[in-house]
Coordinates of C-alpha atoms in Angstrom, one line a residue:
M1500 CA 32.3 112.9 74.3
S1501 CA 29.7 115.1 76.0
L1502 CA 26.9 113.2 77.8
P1503 CA 23.2 114.4 78.0
R1504 CA 22.0 115.9 81.2
R1505 CA 20.1 112.7 82.2
S1506 CA 23.2 110.6 81.6
L1507 CA 25.4 112.8 83.7
L1508 CA 23.1 112.9 86.6
G1509 CA 22.4 109.2 86.5
L1510 CA 26.1 108.3 86.8
G1511 CA 26.1 109.7 90.4
L1512 CA 28.8 111.3 92.4
A1513 CA 30.9 108.2 92.4
A1514 CA 31.4 108.4 88.7
V1515 CA 31.3 112.1 87.9
T1516 CA 31.8 115.3 89.8
A1517 CA 29.9 117.6 87.6
A1518 CA 26.2 117.0 88.1
V1519 CA 23.5 119.1 86.4
A1520 CA 20.0 120.1 86.8
G1521 CA 17.3 118.9 84.3
C1522 CA 16.7 119.2 82.6
D1523 CA 18.1 123.2 97.8
N1524 CA 17.9 126.8 105.8
Q1525 CA 15.2 128.8 107.1
P1526 CA 14.8 128.8 110.9
H1527 CA 11.8 126.7 111.8
D1528 CA 10.1 129.5 113.7
R1529 CA 10.0 131.7 110.6
W1530 CA 7.9 129.2 108.6
P1531 CA 4.4 128.4 109.6
T1532 CA 3.6 124.6 109.7
R1533 CA -0.1 124.9 109.3
S1534 CA -2.5 126.7 106.9
P1535 CA -6.2 127.0 106.7
T1536 CA -7.7 123.7 105.6
P1537 CA -11.0 124.3 103.9
E1538 CA -12.7 121.3 102.2
A1539 CA -12.6 121.2 98.5
A1540 CA -15.5 122.9 96.9
P1541 CA -18.2 120.7 95.1
G1542 CA -17.3 120.0 91.5
T1543 CA -13.5 120.4 92.0
T1544 CA -11.6 117.2 91.3
T1545 CA -9.5 116.3 94.4
A1546 CA -8.8 112.6 93.8
G1547 CA -6.2 111.0 95.9
V1548 CA -6.5 112.9 99.2
S1549 CA -4.8 110.7 101.7
A1550 CA -6.1 109.7 105.1
S1551 CA -4.9 111.7 108.0
P1552 CA -3.4 110.0 111.1
G1553 CA -6.8 110.2 112.8
G1554 CA -8.4 108.2 109.9
T1555 CA -10.4 111.0 108.4
A1556 CA -9.9 112.4 104.9
G1557 CA -6.9 114.7 104.9
R1558 CA -7.9 118.3 104.0
V1559 CA -5.9 120.3 101.5
A1560 CA -3.8 123.2 102.6
V1561 CA -5.0 125.9 100.2
S1562 CA -3.0 128.8 98.9
P1563 CA -4.5 132.2 98.2
T1564 CA -6.8 132.2 95.2
S1565 CA -8.6 134.9 93.3
G1566 CA -12.0 133.1 93.4
P1567 CA -13.7 129.9 94.5
P1568 CA -13.2 126.7 92.5
V1569 CA -15.7 126.0 89.7
A1570 CA -17.2 122.8 88.5
V1571 CA -15.9 121.5 85.1
G1572 CA -16.4 118.4 83.1
Y1573 CA -12.9 117.6 82.0
G1574 CA -11.4 116.8 85.4
P1575 CA -12.0 113.1 85.0
R1576 CA -10.3 113.1 81.6
V1577 CA -7.2 114.7 83.2
E1578 CA -7.2 112.1 86.0
T1579 CA -7.6 109.2 83.4
V1580 CA -4.4 110.4 81.7
L1581 CA -2.5 110.6 85.0
R1582 CA -3.6 107.1 86.0
R1583 CA -2.5 105.7 82.6
Y1584 CA 1.1 106.5 83.4
L1585 CA 1.0 104.8 86.8
A1586 CA 1.6 101.6 84.8
P1587 CA 4.0 100.9 81.9
T1588 CA 2.8 102.3 78.5
R1589 CA 3.6 101.9 74.9
E1590 CA 5.9 104.9 75.1
N1591 CA 7.6 103.5 78.3
P1592 CA 7.1 99.7 78.3
D1593 CA 9.5 98.7 81.1
H1594 CA 8.5 100.9 84.0
P1595 CA 5.6 103.2 85.1
G1596 CA 6.0 106.8 84.2
Y1597 CA 6.0 107.8 87.8
A1598 CA 4.8 106.6 91.2
G1599 CA 2.4 109.6 91.6
A1600 CA 1.3 112.9 90.2
V1601 CA -0.7 116.1 90.9
A1602 CA -2.3 118.2 88.2
L1603 CA -4.0 121.6 88.5
T1604 CA -5.7 123.8 86.0
Q1605 CA -6.8 127.4 86.6
V1606 CA -8.7 129.6 84.1
A1607 CA -9.1 133.4 84.6
G1608 CA -7.8 133.0 88.1
R1609 CA -10.2 130.3 89.2
Q1610 CA -9.2 126.8 89.9
Q1611 CA -10.9 124.2 87.8
V1612 CA -9.1 120.9 88.3
L1613 CA -6.9 119.7 91.2
T1614 CA -6.3 116.0 91.2
A1615 CA -3.8 113.6 92.7
V1616 CA -3.0 110.0 91.8
G1617 CA -0.6 107.3 93.0
E1618 CA 2.0 107.6 95.7
A1619 CA 4.4 110.2 97.0
L1620 CA 6.6 107.5 98.5
R1621 CA 6.7 104.0 97.0
Y1622 CA 10.3 102.9 97.3
D1623 CA 13.0 102.9 99.9
A1624 CA 16.7 103.2 99.1
G1625 CA 18.0 100.4 96.9
P1626 CA 15.5 100.8 95.4
V1627 CA 13.3 98.5 97.4
L1628 CA 9.5 98.4 96.9
L1629 CA 7.9 99.3 100.2
P1630 CA 5.1 97.3 101.7
A1631 CA 1.7 98.9 101.2
D1632 CA 1.4 100.1 104.8
K1633 CA 4.8 102.0 104.5
R1634 CA 3.9 103.9 101.4
V1635 CA 2.5 107.4 101.3
A1636 CA -0.4 108.4 99.1
M1637 CA -0.1 111.4 96.8
R1638 CA -2.2 114.3 98.0
P1639 CA -3.4 117.5 96.2
D1640 CA -1.2 119.5 98.6
S1641 CA 1.9 117.2 98.4
I1642 CA 5.1 119.1 98.3
F1643 CA 7.5 118.5 95.4
D1644 CA 11.1 119.2 94.5
L1645 CA 10.5 121.6 91.6
A1646 CA 14.0 121.2 90.2
S1647 CA 14.5 123.6 87.3
I1648 CA 11.2 125.4 87.8
T1649 CA 13.4 127.1 90.5
K1650 CA 14.9 129.1 87.6
V1651 CA 11.6 131.0 87.1
Y1652 CA 11.6 132.1 90.8
T1653 CA 15.3 133.2 90.5
A1654 CA 14.5 135.2 87.3
I1655 CA 11.6 137.0 89.1
L1656 CA 13.9 137.8 92.1
L1657 CA 16.6 139.2 89.7
L1658 CA 14.1 141.2 87.7
Q1659 CA 12.8 142.8 90.9
Q1660 CA 16.3 144.2 91.3
V1661 CA 16.1 145.5 87.7
D1662 CA 12.9 147.2 88.7
A1663 CA 14.6 148.7 91.7
G1664 CA 17.4 150.1 89.6
R1665 CA 20.1 148.0 91.2
V1666 CA 20.7 145.8 88.2
D1667 CA 21.0 146.6 84.5
L1668 CA 20.1 143.6 82.2
A1669 CA 22.5 144.9 79.5
A1670 CA 25.5 145.2 81.9
P1671 CA 28.3 142.6 82.0
V1672 CA 27.9 140.1 84.8
V1673 CA 31.4 140.8 85.9
D1674 CA 30.4 144.4 86.9
Y1675 CA 28.4 142.8 89.7
L1676 CA 30.4 139.7 90.4
P1677 CA 34.2 140.2 90.1
G1678 CA 34.8 136.5 90.4
F1679 CA 33.0 135.9 87.1
T1680 CA 36.2 135.5 85.2
G1681 CA 37.5 133.6 82.3
T1682 CA 38.2 133.9 78.6
G1683 CA 35.3 135.6 76.8
K1684 CA 33.2 136.0 79.9
S1685 CA 33.4 139.8 80.0
A1686 CA 30.9 139.9 77.1
V1687 CA 28.3 137.9 79.1
T1688 CA 25.5 140.2 80.2
V1689 CA 22.9 139.7 82.9
A1690 CA 20.2 139.1 80.4
M1691 CA 22.2 136.3 78.8
L1692 CA 22.1 134.4 82.0
L1693 CA 18.3 134.3 81.9
T1694 CA 18.0 133.6 78.1
H1695 CA 20.6 130.8 78.1
T1696 CA 22.7 132.5 75.6
S1697 CA 25.8 133.1 77.8
G1698 CA 27.8 130.3 76.4
L1699 CA 28.2 128.7 79.9
P1700 CA 27.9 124.9 80.1
V1701 CA 25.1 122.9 81.6
G1702 CA 26.8 122.0 84.8
A1703 CA 29.6 123.0 87.2
K1704 CA 32.1 121.1 89.2
V1705 CA 31.7 121.7 92.9
T1706 CA 33.1 118.6 94.5
G1707 CA 36.5 118.4 96.2
Y1708 CA 36.2 121.7 98.0
S1709 CA 36.1 122.2 101.7
S1710 CA 33.8 125.3 101.9
D1711 CA 30.8 126.9 100.2
A1712 CA 33.0 129.9 99.4
E1713 CA 35.3 127.7 97.4
R1714 CA 32.5 126.0 95.7
W1715 CA 30.8 129.3 94.7
A1716 CA 34.2 130.7 93.5
T1717 CA 34.5 127.7 91.2
V1718 CA 30.9 128.1 89.9
L1719 CA 31.6 131.8 89.0
A1720 CA 34.9 130.8 87.4
T1721 CA 33.3 128.1 85.2
P1722 CA 34.7 128.6 81.7
L1723 CA 32.5 129.0 78.6
V1724 CA 31.9 126.1 76.3
S1725 CA 34.8 125.8 73.9
G1726 CA 34.2 128.1 71.0
A1727 CA 31.1 129.7 72.4
V1728 CA 30.4 133.4 71.6
P1729 CA 28.1 135.0 74.2
G1730 CA 24.7 136.1 72.8
T1731 CA 24.8 134.0 69.6
V1732 CA 23.4 130.6 70.5
F1733 CA 20.8 129.2 72.9
R1734 CA 22.5 126.5 75.0
Y1735 CA 20.7 125.4 78.2
S1736 CA 22.8 126.2 81.2
S1737 CA 22.1 125.7 84.8
V1738 CA 25.4 127.5 85.6
G1739 CA 23.8 130.7 84.2
L1740 CA 21.0 130.5 86.7
M1741 CA 23.4 129.6 89.5
V1742 CA 25.2 132.8 88.7
A1743 CA 21.9 134.8 88.5
G1744 CA 21.0 133.6 92.0
R1745 CA 24.4 134.6 93.3
L1746 CA 23.9 138.1 91.7
V1747 CA 20.6 138.4 93.6
E1748 CA 22.5 137.6 96.8
K1749 CA 25.2 140.2 96.0
V1750 CA 22.8 143.1 95.3
T1751 CA 20.3 142.4 98.1
G1752 CA 22.7 141.4 100.8
Q1753 CA 20.5 138.4 101.5
R1754 CA 21.0 134.7 101.0
L1755 CA 18.8 133.4 98.1
D1756 CA 16.4 131.6 100.4
Q1757 CA 15.9 134.8 102.4
S1758 CA 15.3 136.8 99.3
L1759 CA 12.7 134.3 98.1
K1760 CA 10.9 134.6 101.4
T1761 CA 11.0 138.4 101.9
Q1762 CA 10.5 139.4 98.2
L1763 CA 8.2 136.7 96.9
T1764 CA 6.6 134.1 99.0
D1765 CA 5.7 136.3 102.0
P1766 CA 4.2 139.0 99.8
L1767 CA 2.3 136.4 97.8
G1768 CA 1.1 134.6 100.9
L1769 CA 2.8 131.3 99.9
R1770 CA 3.3 129.1 103.0
W1771 CA 4.5 125.9 101.4
T1772 CA 7.3 127.2 99.0
G1773 CA 10.9 127.3 99.9
F1774 CA 14.3 125.7 99.9
N1775 CA 15.3 122.8 102.3
P1776 CA 11.7 122.0 103.4
N1777 CA 12.9 119.6 106.1
T1778 CA 14.0 122.6 108.1
W1779 CA 10.6 124.3 108.2
L1780 CA 8.0 121.6 107.8
S1781 CA 6.4 120.0 110.8
S1782 CA 7.1 116.3 111.4
T1783 CA 3.6 115.5 110.3
D1784 CA 3.9 117.4 107.1
R1785 CA 7.3 115.8 106.4
A1786 CA 5.7 112.4 106.8
T1787 CA 2.5 112.9 104.9
R1788 CA 3.2 115.6 102.2
L1789 CA 6.8 115.4 101.0
V1790 CA 7.2 113.7 97.7
A1791 CA 10.2 111.4 97.3
T1792 CA 12.6 111.5 94.4
D1793 CA 15.7 109.2 93.9
A1794 CA 15.9 106.0 95.9
R1795 CA 19.1 104.6 94.2
S1796 CA 21.5 107.4 94.3
S1797 CA 24.7 107.5 96.3
R1798 CA 22.8 109.7 98.8
G1799 CA 20.1 107.1 99.4
L1800 CA 16.4 107.9 99.4
L1801 CA 15.8 111.6 98.7
R1802 CA 12.8 113.1 100.3
G1803 CA 12.7 116.8 101.2
V1804 CA 16.3 117.0 100.0
V1805 CA 17.2 118.5 96.7
H1806 CA 17.7 116.0 93.9
D1807 CA 20.2 118.1 91.9
D1808 CA 23.7 117.2 93.1
V1809 CA 25.2 120.6 92.5
A1810 CA 22.5 122.3 94.4
N1811 CA 23.0 119.8 97.2
H1812 CA 26.7 120.5 97.4
L1813 CA 25.8 124.2 97.6
G1814 CA 23.7 123.6 100.7
G1815 CA 20.4 123.1 98.9
I1816 CA 20.1 126.8 98.0
A1817 CA 20.9 127.8 94.4
G1818 CA 19.4 129.7 91.6
H1819 CA 18.9 126.7 89.2
A1820 CA 17.3 124.1 91.5
G1821 CA 16.2 123.5 95.1
I1822 CA 12.8 125.1 95.6
F1823 CA 10.0 122.8 96.9
S1824 CA 6.3 123.7 96.5
T1825 CA 2.7 122.5 95.9
A1826 CA 0.7 122.6 92.7
Q1827 CA -1.5 125.4 94.1
E1828 CA 1.4 127.6 95.0
V1829 CA 3.2 127.0 91.7
A1830 CA 0.0 128.1 90.0
V1831 CA 0.2 131.4 91.9
I1832 CA 3.5 132.1 90.1
G1833 CA 1.9 131.4 86.8
Q1834 CA -1.0 133.7 87.6
L1835 CA 1.3 136.4 88.8
L1836 CA 3.0 136.5 85.4
L1837 CA -0.2 136.0 83.4
D1838 CA -1.6 139.1 85.2
G1839 CA 1.3 141.3 84.4
G1840 CA 3.2 141.1 87.7
T1841 CA 0.4 141.5 90.2
Y1842 CA -1.4 139.0 92.4
N1843 CA -4.3 139.7 94.7
G1844 CA -3.7 143.4 94.3
R1845 CA 0.0 143.2 95.2
R1846 CA 2.5 144.3 92.6
I1847 CA 5.6 142.1 92.5
L1848 CA 7.0 143.1 89.1
A1849 CA 6.5 146.1 86.9
E1850 CA 4.2 145.3 84.0
S1851 CA 6.8 146.4 81.4
T1852 CA 9.3 144.1 83.0
V1853 CA 6.8 141.2 82.7
R1854 CA 6.2 142.0 79.1
R1855 CA 9.9 141.8 78.5
M1856 CA 10.3 138.6 80.5
L1857 CA 7.6 136.9 78.4
G1858 CA 8.9 138.1 75.0
N1859 CA 11.2 136.0 72.9
A1860 CA 14.6 137.3 73.5
N1861 CA 16.3 134.8 71.2
A1862 CA 14.5 135.4 67.9
G1863 CA 16.7 134.2 65.0
L1864 CA 19.2 132.4 67.1
P1865 CA 20.1 128.8 66.7
A1866 CA 19.6 126.3 69.5
V1867 CA 22.0 123.6 70.6
D1868 CA 20.3 120.8 72.6
P1869 CA 21.6 117.2 72.1
E1870 CA 18.6 115.8 74.0
R1871 CA 16.0 117.7 71.9
P1872 CA 17.6 118.4 68.5
N1873 CA 14.4 119.8 67.1
R1874 CA 13.8 122.4 69.9
T1875 CA 13.9 126.1 69.1
S1876 CA 15.8 128.8 70.9
D1877 CA 12.5 130.6 71.9
H1878 CA 13.0 131.8 75.4
G1879 CA 12.2 134.8 77.5
L1880 CA 14.0 136.1 80.6
G1881 CA 13.8 132.9 82.7
V1882 CA 10.9 131.2 81.0
V1883 CA 10.6 128.8 78.1
L1884 CA 8.4 129.8 75.2
H1885 CA 6.6 127.8 72.5
Q1886 CA 7.9 124.3 73.0
P1887 CA 5.5 121.6 71.8
W1888 CA 7.6 118.8 73.3
F1889 CA 6.1 119.6 76.7
M1890 CA 3.3 122.1 75.9
G1891 CA 1.5 119.9 73.3
R1892 CA -1.4 121.6 71.6
L1893 CA -1.3 124.4 74.1
S1894 CA 2.0 125.6 72.5
S1895 CA 2.0 129.0 70.9
A1896 CA 4.3 131.9 70.5
A1897 CA 2.8 133.4 73.7
T1898 CA 2.7 130.2 75.8
F1899 CA 5.4 130.2 78.5
G1900 CA 6.5 128.1 81.4
H1901 CA 9.3 125.7 82.5
T1902 CA 10.0 122.1 83.2
G1903 CA 11.9 120.4 86.0
F1904 CA 14.1 117.3 85.8
T1905 CA 12.2 115.6 88.6
G1906 CA 9.1 115.5 86.5
T1907 CA 7.5 118.9 87.2
S1908 CA 6.2 121.5 84.8
L1909 CA 4.4 124.9 84.7
L1910 CA 2.6 126.0 81.6
V1911 CA 0.7 129.3 81.0
E1912 CA -1.4 129.9 77.9
P1913 CA -2.5 133.6 77.8
R1914 CA -5.2 133.3 75.1
R1915 CA -7.1 130.8 77.4
R1916 CA -6.1 132.7 80.6
L1917 CA -4.9 129.2 81.6
V1918 CA -2.4 128.1 84.1
L1919 CA -1.6 124.3 84.0
V1920 CA 0.7 122.8 86.7
L1921 CA 1.7 119.1 86.4
L1922 CA 3.9 117.7 89.2
T1923 CA 5.1 114.1 89.0
N1924 CA 7.7 112.1 90.9
R1925 CA 9.1 110.5 87.8
A1926 CA 12.6 110.4 89.4
H1927 CA 11.3 108.1 92.1
P1928 CA 13.0 105.7 92.4
N1929 CA 15.1 106.2 89.3
W1930 CA 15.0 109.2 86.9
S1931 CA 16.1 107.0 84.0
W1932 CA 13.0 104.8 84.2
A1933 CA 10.8 107.1 82.2
D1934 CA 10.6 110.2 80.0
P1935 CA 8.1 112.7 81.6
D1936 CA 7.4 114.5 78.3
P1937 CA 4.6 112.1 77.0
T1938 CA 2.6 112.8 80.1
R1939 CA 3.1 116.5 79.8
V1940 CA 1.9 116.5 76.2
D1941 CA -1.1 114.2 76.9
V1942 CA -2.3 116.4 79.8
A1943 CA -1.8 119.5 77.8
D1944 CA -3.8 118.1 74.9
V1945 CA -6.7 117.2 77.1
V1946 CA -6.8 120.7 78.5
A1947 CA -6.4 122.3 75.1
S1948 CA -9.5 120.4 73.8
A1949 CA -11.5 121.4 76.9
V1950 CA -10.5 125.0 77.5
R1951 CA -10.9 127.0 74.3
P1952 CA -9.4 130.5 73.7
G1953 CA -11.8 133.1 74.9
T1954 CA -13.7 130.7 77.2
R1955 CA -13.6 131.1 81.0
L1956 CA -14.9 127.9 82.5
G1957 CA -13.9 125.1 80.1
R1958 CA -15.9 122.0 79.5

């Protein structure tokens, strides 16, 4: 009997050896530990800014933006929704939806709402509820484990190689990765990795090996799902994006974390985005900004360490999970794609490539998803399309984004020129306590009612 992704992950390494993502070492001196810290502009919601060690209000480390924040009236409504899920709800009566959350909206490139509620750290391993003076408040610049939103970054890195002429989306994966062997796998193309139509399973077995080389060889040799025919069915697969990340490494000659830095985060000016943040954050930032996830796994409290077990076994660096970031820097990725591959005048992807990335590559195909039997196969190259189960009333044929198992999501609605980032720590202390989708839908619905298509500032 196959188990859903949540069940597999919850069983832990003691019970299973194939863990899945939901739905990750840079040298310290290569990563700055401080950024400019301007105060929030008047009218911008910035609830939940924690106190700094000196006792003054902590100031937010702000990413590049294309304009100053603007005052809007719907910020308190977003915050009200977020605070509702800090306690048990009708949808989730036994536990809070999460310990804390950050939400951001951006319209036409200008930030409207940035609000933080609750706590980034509430429990110690066990889980054990920490005393109040040991907890860490959520901040607008808190740094989250993005989980499967990592897949969007991997897709961008791979499509950059398509732009450069080093990769052909229609080519068999085995042409680039000879270790990608197994029955039927010669028909799997590069594009199928990004559209989840390869026929590869959700997770891969990576335990019981003594080296990363052996673990990666096993990932590449993962067999197709029994009876799967590549290109015919949407079936969510973290293995496909693991392979896509490995392909990036093969054609660039760089480890994936290095490609992320040189090809994406450095050009975009993103200072708080990367794999394995404990290796490049200052001790102060680790203590005050890192958001905790699991506190009852076989690995103990996870904070600054990737939640996904497979990514953890691969050194925290993989194409399907492992990137950590802030709400503001995730919004930059949404804005980059919304603006056709450019950001602040810097072109990252060809406009034609972005159009193809955001188009539905799976039209007419069936979808197999035991967790969401009513979902459709709509999917671009590395991005989810038109899924009301997390997009709510913002869902449309053109709406794109991605979710992460840890409780994160990125949503972009082109008609409204809207980027919505919702980051929660619903996996702290236990991912099985709550379903993150009701919060996602509630926030999306508030924003949908406030930001109308064709408007620029919202209400």
